[in-house]
Every structure is written in structure tokens, then in C-alpha cells.
Coordinates of C-alpha atoms and ligand atoms in Angstrom, one line a residue:
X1 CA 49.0 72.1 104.6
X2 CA 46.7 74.8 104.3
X3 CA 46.6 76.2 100.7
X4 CA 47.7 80.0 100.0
X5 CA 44.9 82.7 100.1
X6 CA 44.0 83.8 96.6
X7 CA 46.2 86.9 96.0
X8 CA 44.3 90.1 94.9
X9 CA 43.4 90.1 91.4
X10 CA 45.4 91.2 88.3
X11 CA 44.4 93.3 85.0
X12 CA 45.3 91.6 81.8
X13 CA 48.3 92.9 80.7
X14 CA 48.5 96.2 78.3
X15 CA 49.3 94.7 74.8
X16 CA 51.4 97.3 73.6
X17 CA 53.7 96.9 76.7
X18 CA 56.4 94.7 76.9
X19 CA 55.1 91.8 79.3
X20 CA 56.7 91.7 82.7
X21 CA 56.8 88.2 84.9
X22 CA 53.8 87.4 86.9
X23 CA 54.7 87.3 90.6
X24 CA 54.1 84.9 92.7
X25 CA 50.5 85.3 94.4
X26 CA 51.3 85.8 98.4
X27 CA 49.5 84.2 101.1
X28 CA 47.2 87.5 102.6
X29 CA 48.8 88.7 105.8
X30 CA 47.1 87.5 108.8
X31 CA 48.0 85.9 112.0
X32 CA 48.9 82.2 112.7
X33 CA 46.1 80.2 113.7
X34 CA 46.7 77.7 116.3
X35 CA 44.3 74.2 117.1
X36 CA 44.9 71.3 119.5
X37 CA 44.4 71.0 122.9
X38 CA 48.1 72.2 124.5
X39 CA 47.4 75.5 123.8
X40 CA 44.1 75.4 125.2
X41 CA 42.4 77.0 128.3
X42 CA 42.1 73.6 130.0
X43 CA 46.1 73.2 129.8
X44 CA 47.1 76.8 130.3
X45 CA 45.0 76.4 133.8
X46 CA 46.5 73.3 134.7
X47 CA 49.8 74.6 134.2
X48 CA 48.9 77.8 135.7
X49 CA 48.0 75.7 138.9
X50 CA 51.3 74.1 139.1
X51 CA 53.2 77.3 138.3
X52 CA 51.0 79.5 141.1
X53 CA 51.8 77.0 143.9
X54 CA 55.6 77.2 143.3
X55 CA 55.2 81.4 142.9
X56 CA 53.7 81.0 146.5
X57 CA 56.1 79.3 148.3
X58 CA 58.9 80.7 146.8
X59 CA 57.8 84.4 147.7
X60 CA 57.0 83.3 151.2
X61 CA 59.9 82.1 152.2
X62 CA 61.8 84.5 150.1
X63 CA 59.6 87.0 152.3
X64 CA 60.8 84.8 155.3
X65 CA 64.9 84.7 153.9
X66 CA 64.7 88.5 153.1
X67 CA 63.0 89.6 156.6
X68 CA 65.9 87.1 158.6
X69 CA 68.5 89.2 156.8
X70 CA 66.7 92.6 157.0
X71 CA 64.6 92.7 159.8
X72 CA 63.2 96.3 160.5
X73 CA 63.9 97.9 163.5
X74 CA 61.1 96.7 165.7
X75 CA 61.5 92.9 164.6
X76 CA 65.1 92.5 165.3
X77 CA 65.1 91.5 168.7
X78 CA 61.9 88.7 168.2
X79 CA 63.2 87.1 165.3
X80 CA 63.0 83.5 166.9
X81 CA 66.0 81.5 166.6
X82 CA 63.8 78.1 166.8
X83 CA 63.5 76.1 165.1
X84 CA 66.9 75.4 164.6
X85 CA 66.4 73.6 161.1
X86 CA 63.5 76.4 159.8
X87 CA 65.9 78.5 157.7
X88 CA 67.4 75.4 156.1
X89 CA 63.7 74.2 155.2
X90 CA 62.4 77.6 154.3
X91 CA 65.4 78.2 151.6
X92 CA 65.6 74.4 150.7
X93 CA 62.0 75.3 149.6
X94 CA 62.8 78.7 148.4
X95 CA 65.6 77.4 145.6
X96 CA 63.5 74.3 145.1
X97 CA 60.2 76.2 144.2
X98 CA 62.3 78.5 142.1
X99 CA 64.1 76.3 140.0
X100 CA 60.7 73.9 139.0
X101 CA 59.1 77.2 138.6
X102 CA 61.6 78.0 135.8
X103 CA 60.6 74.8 133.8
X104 CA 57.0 75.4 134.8
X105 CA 57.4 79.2 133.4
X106 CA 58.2 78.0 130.6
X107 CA 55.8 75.3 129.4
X108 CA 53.3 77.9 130.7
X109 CA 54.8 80.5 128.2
X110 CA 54.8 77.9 125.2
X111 CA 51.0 76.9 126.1
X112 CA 49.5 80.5 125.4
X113 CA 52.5 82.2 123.4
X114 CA 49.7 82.0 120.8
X115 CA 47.6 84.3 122.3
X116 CA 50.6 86.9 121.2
X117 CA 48.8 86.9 117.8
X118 CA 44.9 87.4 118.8
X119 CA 43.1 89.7 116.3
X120 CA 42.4 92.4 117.0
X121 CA 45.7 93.1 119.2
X122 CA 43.8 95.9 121.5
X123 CA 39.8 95.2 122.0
X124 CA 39.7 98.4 124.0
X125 CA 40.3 100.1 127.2
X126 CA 40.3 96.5 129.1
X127 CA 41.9 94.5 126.9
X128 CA 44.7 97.3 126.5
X129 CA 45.4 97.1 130.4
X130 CA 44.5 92.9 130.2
X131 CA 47.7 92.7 128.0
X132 CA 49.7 95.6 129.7
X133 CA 49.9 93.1 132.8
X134 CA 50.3 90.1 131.4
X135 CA 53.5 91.8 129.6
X136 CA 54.3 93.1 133.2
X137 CA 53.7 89.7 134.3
X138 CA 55.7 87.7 131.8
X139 CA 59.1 90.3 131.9
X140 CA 59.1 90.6 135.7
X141 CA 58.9 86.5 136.1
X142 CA 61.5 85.2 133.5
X143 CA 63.9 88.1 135.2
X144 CA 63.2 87.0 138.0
X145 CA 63.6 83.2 138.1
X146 CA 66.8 83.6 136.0
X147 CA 68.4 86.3 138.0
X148 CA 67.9 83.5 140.8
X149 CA 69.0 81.1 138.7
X150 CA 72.3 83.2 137.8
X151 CA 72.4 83.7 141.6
X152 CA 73.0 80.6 142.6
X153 CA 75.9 80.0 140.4
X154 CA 77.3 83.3 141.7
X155 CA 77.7 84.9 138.8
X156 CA 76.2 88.4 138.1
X157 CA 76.4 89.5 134.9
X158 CA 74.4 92.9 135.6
X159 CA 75.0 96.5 137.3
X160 CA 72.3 96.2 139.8
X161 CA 72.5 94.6 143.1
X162 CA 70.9 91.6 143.4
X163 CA 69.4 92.1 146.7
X164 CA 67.3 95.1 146.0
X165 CA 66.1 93.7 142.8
X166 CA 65.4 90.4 143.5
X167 CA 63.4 91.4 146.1
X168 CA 61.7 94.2 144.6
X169 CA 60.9 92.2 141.3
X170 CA 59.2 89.7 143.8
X171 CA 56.2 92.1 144.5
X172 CA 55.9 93.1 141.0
X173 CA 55.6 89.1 140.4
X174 CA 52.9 89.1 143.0
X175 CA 51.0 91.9 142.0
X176 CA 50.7 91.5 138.6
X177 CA 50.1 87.6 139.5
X178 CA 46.9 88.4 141.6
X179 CA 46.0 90.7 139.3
X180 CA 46.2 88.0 136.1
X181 CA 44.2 85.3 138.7
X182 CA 41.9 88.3 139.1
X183 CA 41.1 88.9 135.4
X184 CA 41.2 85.2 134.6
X185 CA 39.2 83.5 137.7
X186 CA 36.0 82.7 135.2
X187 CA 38.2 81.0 133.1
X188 CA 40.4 79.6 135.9
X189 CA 36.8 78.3 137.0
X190 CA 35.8 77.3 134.1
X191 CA 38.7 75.0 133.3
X192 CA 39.4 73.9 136.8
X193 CA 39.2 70.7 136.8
X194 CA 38.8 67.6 133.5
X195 CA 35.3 67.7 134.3
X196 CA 34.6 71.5 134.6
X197 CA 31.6 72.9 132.4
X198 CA 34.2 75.0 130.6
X199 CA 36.7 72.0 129.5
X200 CA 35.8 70.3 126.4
X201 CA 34.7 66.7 126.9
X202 CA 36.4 64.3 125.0
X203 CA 35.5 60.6 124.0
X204 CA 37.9 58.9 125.7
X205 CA 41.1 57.8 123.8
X206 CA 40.7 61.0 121.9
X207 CA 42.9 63.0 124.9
X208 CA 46.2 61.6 125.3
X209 CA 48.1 64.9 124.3
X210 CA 47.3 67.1 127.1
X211 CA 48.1 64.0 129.6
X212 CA 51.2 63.6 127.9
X213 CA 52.6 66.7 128.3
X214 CA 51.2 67.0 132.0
X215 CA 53.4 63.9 132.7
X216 CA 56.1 65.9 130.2
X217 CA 56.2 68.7 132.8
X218 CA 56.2 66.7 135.9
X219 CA 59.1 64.4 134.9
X220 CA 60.9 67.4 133.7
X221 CA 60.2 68.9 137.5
X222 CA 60.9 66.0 139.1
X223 CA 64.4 65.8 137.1
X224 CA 65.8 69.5 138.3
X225 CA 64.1 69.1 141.5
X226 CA 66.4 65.6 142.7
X227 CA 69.0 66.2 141.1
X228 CA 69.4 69.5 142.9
X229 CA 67.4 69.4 146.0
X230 CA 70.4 67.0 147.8
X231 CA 72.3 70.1 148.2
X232 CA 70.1 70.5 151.1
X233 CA 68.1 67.7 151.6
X234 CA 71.2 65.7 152.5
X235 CA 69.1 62.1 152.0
X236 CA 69.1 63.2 148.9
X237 CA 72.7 64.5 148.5
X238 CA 74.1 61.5 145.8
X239 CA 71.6 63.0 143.3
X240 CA 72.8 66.3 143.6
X241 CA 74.1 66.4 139.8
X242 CA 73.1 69.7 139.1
X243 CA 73.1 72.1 141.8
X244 CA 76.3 74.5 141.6
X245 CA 77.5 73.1 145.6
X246 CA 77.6 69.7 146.8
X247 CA 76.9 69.7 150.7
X248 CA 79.9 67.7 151.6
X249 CA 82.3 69.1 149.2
X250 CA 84.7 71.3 150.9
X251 CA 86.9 71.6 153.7
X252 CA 86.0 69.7 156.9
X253 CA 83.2 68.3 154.9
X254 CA 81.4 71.7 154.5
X255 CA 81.3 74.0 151.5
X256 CA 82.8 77.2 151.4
X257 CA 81.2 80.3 149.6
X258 CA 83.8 82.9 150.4
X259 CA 87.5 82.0 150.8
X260 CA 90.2 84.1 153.5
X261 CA 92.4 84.8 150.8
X262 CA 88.8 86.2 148.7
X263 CA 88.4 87.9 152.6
X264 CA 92.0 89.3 152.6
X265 CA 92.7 87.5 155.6
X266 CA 96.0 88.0 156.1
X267 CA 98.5 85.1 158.0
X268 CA 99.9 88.8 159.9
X269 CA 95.9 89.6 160.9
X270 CA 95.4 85.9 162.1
X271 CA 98.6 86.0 164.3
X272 CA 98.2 89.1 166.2
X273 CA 94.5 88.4 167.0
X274 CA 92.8 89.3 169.8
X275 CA 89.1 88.9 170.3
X276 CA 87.6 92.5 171.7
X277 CA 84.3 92.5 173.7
X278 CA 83.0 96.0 173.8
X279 CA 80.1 96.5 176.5
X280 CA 79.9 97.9 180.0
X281 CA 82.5 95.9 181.2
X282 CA 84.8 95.6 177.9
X283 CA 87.6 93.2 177.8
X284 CA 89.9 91.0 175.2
X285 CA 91.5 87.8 174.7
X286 CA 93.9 85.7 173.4
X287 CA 93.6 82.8 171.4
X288 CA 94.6 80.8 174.1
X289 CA 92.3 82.1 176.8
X290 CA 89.1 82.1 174.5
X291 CA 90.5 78.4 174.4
X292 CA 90.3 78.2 178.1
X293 CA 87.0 79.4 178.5
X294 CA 83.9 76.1 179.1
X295 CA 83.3 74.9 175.9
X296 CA 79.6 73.8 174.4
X297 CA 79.5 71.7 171.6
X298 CA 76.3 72.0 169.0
X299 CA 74.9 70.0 166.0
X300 CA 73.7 72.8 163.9
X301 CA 73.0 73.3 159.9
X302 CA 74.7 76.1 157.9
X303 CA 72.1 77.0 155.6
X304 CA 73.3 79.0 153.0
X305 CA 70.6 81.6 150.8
X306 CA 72.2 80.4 147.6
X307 CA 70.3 76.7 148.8
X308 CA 73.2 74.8 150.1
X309 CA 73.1 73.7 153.7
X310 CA 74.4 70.8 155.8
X311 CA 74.7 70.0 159.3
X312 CA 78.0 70.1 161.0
X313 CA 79.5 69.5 164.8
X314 CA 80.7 72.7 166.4
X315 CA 82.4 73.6 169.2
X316 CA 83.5 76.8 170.9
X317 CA 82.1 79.7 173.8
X318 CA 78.7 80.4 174.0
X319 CA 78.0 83.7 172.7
X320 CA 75.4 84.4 176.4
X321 CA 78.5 83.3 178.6
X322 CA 80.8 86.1 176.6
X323 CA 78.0 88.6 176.9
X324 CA 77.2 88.2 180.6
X325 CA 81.2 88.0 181.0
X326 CA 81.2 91.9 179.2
X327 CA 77.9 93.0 182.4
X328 CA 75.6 93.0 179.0
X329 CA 72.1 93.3 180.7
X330 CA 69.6 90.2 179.7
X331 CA 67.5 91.3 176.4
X332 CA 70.6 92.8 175.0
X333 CA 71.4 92.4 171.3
X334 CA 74.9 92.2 169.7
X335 CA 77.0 93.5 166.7
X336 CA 79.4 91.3 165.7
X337 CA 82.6 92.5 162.9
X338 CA 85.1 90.4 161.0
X339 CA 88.5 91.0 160.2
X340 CA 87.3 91.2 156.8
X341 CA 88.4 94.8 155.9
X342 CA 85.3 95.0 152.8
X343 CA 82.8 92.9 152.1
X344 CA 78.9 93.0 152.8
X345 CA 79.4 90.6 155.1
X346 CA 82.0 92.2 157.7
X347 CA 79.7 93.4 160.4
X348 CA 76.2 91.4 161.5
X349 CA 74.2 92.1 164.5
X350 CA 71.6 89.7 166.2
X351 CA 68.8 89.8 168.0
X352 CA 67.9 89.1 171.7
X353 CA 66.9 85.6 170.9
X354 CA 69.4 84.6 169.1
X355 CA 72.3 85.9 171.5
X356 CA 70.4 84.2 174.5
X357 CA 70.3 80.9 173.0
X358 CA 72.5 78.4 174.3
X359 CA 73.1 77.0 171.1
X360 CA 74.9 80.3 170.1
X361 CA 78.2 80.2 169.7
X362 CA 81.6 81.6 169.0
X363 CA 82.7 78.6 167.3
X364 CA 86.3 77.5 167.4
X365 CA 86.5 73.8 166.1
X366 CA 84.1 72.4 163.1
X367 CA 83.5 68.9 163.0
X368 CA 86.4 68.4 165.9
X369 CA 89.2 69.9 164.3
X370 CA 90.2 73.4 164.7
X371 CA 88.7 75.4 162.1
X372 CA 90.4 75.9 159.0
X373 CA 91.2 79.3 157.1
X374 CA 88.6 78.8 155.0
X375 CA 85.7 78.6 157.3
X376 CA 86.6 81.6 159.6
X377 CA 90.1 81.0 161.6
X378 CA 90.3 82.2 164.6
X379 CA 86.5 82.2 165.4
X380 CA 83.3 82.5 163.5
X381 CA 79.8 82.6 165.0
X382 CA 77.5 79.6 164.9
X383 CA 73.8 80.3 165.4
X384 CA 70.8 78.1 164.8
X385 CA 67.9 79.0 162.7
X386 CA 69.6 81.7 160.8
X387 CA 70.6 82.3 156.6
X388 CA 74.5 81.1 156.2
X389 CA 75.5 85.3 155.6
X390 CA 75.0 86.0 159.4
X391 CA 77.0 83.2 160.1
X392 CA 80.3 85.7 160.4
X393 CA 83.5 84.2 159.9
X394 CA 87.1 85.9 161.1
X395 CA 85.0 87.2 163.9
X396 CA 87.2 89.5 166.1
X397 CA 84.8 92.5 167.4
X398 CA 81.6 91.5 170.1
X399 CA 79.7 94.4 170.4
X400 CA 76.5 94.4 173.4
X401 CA 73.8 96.7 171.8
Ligands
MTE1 N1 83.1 87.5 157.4 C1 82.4 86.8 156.5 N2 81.6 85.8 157.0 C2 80.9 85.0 156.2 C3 80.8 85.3 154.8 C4 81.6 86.4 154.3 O1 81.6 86.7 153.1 N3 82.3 87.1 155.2 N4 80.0 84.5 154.0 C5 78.9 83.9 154.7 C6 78.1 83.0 153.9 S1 77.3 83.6 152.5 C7 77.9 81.7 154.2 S2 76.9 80.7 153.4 C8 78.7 81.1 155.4 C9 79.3 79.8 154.9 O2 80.2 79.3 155.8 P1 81.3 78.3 155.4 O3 82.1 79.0 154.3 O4 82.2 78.1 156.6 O5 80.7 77.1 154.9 O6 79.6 82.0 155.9 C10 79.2 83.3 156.0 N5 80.2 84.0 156.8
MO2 MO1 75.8 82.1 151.9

């Protein structure tokens, strides 16, 4: 223990004054000062490393998840819809990089929390603005790994949508991120690798604490990542422990993420539907003649934003055959609506590519059984390489754009 600073020093008491208690000296105030090698440069860069590749691929293909559900108006109609498993890999990837990059956040944050206490807070001009974005840096990453986080256990206990702010929150990420790497490369060079000039070379045996924690960190990354990563890397699915959806749990073997009754499907809405194809030759139909109509039959994943996905049989009318049926012209897109009366999730439109693919359907049996309630009763649309919310269930409006 490190003895306490002399205290300043005291005149001898006043004789004629009745004495009071000495008090006990205090330590002087100044800031903690830290030693050891885990809150060094060396770690904090090979952290750093870890952390920046998961950042990476989890704003790519959180780019690539946002623009599938958002396109702009001149990328809806080439948004491909092969290959049929890339949405299932890109946000496999996208919940995977996001969840190690909350453990790796945070063993990053406890390597150079002590830099919290340099002295002289503020060196000047540059300093003030080096801080400013590592503060912007450190706020807009935590809320945005644990607003994920929160997301994928549905639960949103804040007034803003998600959406918006997740995806907003993701350039501030990046920008202040490039902007930290910018500020840092000399020491990111420097500490690069054990044998960079900048790292301090140790006689070996005298280095085990840095090693330790790297293996700390990666077993701790390697736990959340398989015993959550089966909820869409279905090899993998008997280790999914932690992950708030099993792939297999649900009806017909698939999970659900929003029930008919949370639709307000009514058993009244179900009975007296009618499927209504609006184009330049409109026309409806029963259950029982969209029943007649030549089937196809697809192996396709539903791959879910919130990470889930699995692969399921389906069968039903390809959405091309009931287009060309309606005299749409090739190239032309579609808007599809629900019976759903709210929701975001009533009305979806797709591209050109994606209503031309034979593997697009309106699906009317999952796994060879007629669908259930639960999974979009009457008819729900099936599409490959696509995020699960396009996937419409309840589907009882075709639109040709
Ligand atoms: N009409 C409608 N369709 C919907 C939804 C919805 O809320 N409303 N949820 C979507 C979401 S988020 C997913 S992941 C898939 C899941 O399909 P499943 O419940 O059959 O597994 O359905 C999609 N289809
Ligand atoms: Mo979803």
C-alpha cells in the first residue's frame, strides 16, 4: 500500500486556547495512478483490433439488412433475390458480430477506463476535441450494442423507434470510430503487433497477464457466440442456450415473432377471405381456387432481423404465375397488404427480381401441412434472400406496380 501524502503543515497550537483534536492528515487529492500491463497501449490495441473487426461487419451487413428493408427508390427493383441463403448469413453475422462486440466493448472500456483520470484533463485545443470523440465514441457504442441487445429480446423500454435510431447511431459509431483510428494510428502502429517498436519487451515468463486476459476475452466470445449463434446456424442449434428463439421452437417447427391473435386476425376475417389481385386485368379468389391453381414447392430460410432463421418446406402459387395471370407486364414490381388492420408490417412491396423468381411464392402449406394461424393462414408470401418482416403473413391484397 502506498503510504498517505504528508498533509500540509500545522502551527503549534495557541497556549492560551483551549486545544482542539488534531485531524487526521488527508492523503493530497490527486488522481489514481494505474501500473501493469492490461491497461497498457499494447492491450488496449489488441483489443481494439478484435473490437474494430466485429464494428465492421456488423455495420456492413446492418448496411446490407437496413437497405433490403429500405431500399431507395432507384434500388428497389435490382435488389437481387440470390442468393437465396445471403440474408440469413448477412444477419447471422450481423447479431453474432454485435453480441461479441458487447463483451469486447467492454473489456476494451475496462483496459483504458484509466485514462478517465489523466492530468491535466484538457492539454488544449486537440486534446479537448481528442476526448470530445472518444466521449462521442464511447456513449454512441454502449447505446448502441445494448439497444440491439434489448432488440432482440423484443423489449423496448424507450420512446424512440428503434429503426431510426439504431440505424442512425450506426454512423455516429462509424464516424467517431474512424476518427479515434485516425488520432490513434501512431499508437495503433506502434503497438501493432508483440514485437512492434512501441510494445515493451519482456523477458519471457514475465508476460503471462496480458495473454491471460487475451484468452479471458476470447473464451468469453466464444461462450455468447455458440451458445447463441445456433439460432441461425442450425448445426449449431443444440447450443443455442442463450439466444431469446430457438429455430425449431414453434409451430410447424418454426418460430413465430408475431401471433394472429397479436395481428387481430379475426376467425370472421379468415372465413370470408378472398385473395384480390389488382393489375390491368384484376381478379379474386377463393380459397379453394387459389388451391387449384399448379403448385411449386421451395426449400427456403426465413431469416428473421432479430437473428433467428431456419429453413422450412413450402408450398403454394408462384407469385410470377399470379402476376402474369393479373396481364402485369415483365419488370413489374408488386405491393402486397395483409389483413392485418395496424401494424408496420401490413403492406410490403417487392422488387422486380424478387416477383420474377420462381422461387417466389404465395405460400399455402409449411413443412406439408396447411399453414397454421400463427404463421399467416390463409396465405403468406415466401421469398428467398429477403429479412423475415417482408415475409407478409395474412396476405390478401396483390398489387402489380
Ligand atoms: N402481416 C405480417 N406479416 C409478418 C409479420 C407481421 O408482423 N405482420 N412479421 C414478420 C416477421 S418480423 C417475421 S420474422 C416473419 C416470421 O414468420 P413466422 O412467424 O411464420 O415464422 O413473419 C413476418 N411476417
Ligand atoms: Mo422478424
Amino acid at each position: 500500500m502506498r503510504s498517505p501524502a504528508p498533509g500540509p503543515r500545522r502551527r503549534p497550537a495557541v497556549p492560551s486556547l483551549p486545544s482542539l483534536p488534531s485531524l487526521p492528515s488527508l492523503p493530497a487529492l490527486r488522481p489514481p495512478s494505474f501500473t501493469g500491463r492490461l491497461h497498457d497501449a499494447r492491450t488496449a490495441t489488441s483489443v481494439g483490433r478484435w473490437l474494430g473487426a466485429a464494428f465492421a461487419v456488423c455495420f456492413v451487413t446492418g448496411l446490407i439488412s437496413h437497405y433490403l428493408q429500405h431500399p431507395p427508390g432507384w434500388a428497389a427493383d435490382s435488389l437481387p433475390s440470390r442468393p437465396v441463403w445471403g440474408y440469413r448469413l448477412s444477419q447471422g453475422l450481423h447479431i453474432a458480430t454485435g453480441l461479441a462486440a458487447i463483451v469486447l466493448l467492454l473489456v476494451k472500456l475496462w483496459t483504458v477506463y484509466p485514462r478517465l483520470f489523466v492530468w491535466p484533463p484538457v492539454r488544449g485545443l486537440r486534446h479537448a476535441l481528442e476526448r470530445l470523440s472518444v466521449a462521442v465514441l464511447v456513449a454512441s457504442a454502449v447505446l448502441q450494442v445494448f439497444t440491439g441487445l434489448l432488440n432482440i429480446a423484443e423489449w423496448y423500454p424507450w420512446p424512440f423507434g428503434f429503426i431510426q435510431t439504431h440505424f442512425a447511431l450506426a454512423w455516429v459509431v462509424a464516424g467517431s470510430l474512424l476518427l479515434h483510428i485516425a488520432v490513434k494510428a501512431p499508437e495503433i502502429k506502434a503497438h501493432w503487433s508483440r514485437r512492434s517498436p512501441g510494445t515493451l519487451q519482456l523477458p519471457a515468463g514475465e508476460g503471462p497477464d496480458r495473454r491471460s486476459l487475451m484468452l479471458g476475452v476470447g473464451a468469453a466470445v466464444g461462450a455468447v457466440t455458440l451458445t447463441t449463434v445456433g439460432q441461425s446456424f442450425t448445426p449449431l442449434g443444440r447450443l443455442d442456450l442463450l439466444a431469446p428463439r430457438h429455430p425449431d421452437h414453434g409451430p410447424q417447427g418454426l418460430p413465430v415473432n408475431r401471433t394472429a391473435a397479436a395481428a387481430g386476425i379475426t376467425e370472421r376475417a379468415v372465413r370470408d377471405w378472398r385473395l384480390e389481385v389488382r393489375g390491368p386485368v384484376p381478379y379474386s379468389l377463393t380459397l379453394a381456387q387459389l388451391r387449384a391453381l399448379p403448385r411449386a414447392s421451395v426449400w427456403l430460410p426465413i431469416a428473421c432481423v432479430e437473428g433467428w432463421s431456419m429453413e422450412a418446406r413450402w408450398s403454394g402459387v408462384r407469385i410470377g404465375d399470379l402476376l402474369a395471370r393479373a396481364g402485369a407486364r415483365p419488370g413489374a414490381g408488386l405491393r402486397v397488404t395483409s389483413l392485418e388492420t395496424a401494424g408496420s408490417y401490413r403492406v410490403m412491396e417487392m422488387g422486380r427480381d424478387y416477383a420474377e423468381d420462381p422461387l417466389t411464392l404465395l405460400a399455402l402449406e409449411l413443412n406439408g401441412r396447411t399453414l397454421t394461424a400463427d404463421h399467416g393462414y390463409p396465405a403468406r408470401i415466401i421469398a428467398p434472400n429477403r429479412p423475415g418482416v417482408l415475409q407478409t403473413k395474412w396476405v390478401t391484397l396483390l398489387e402489380v406496380l
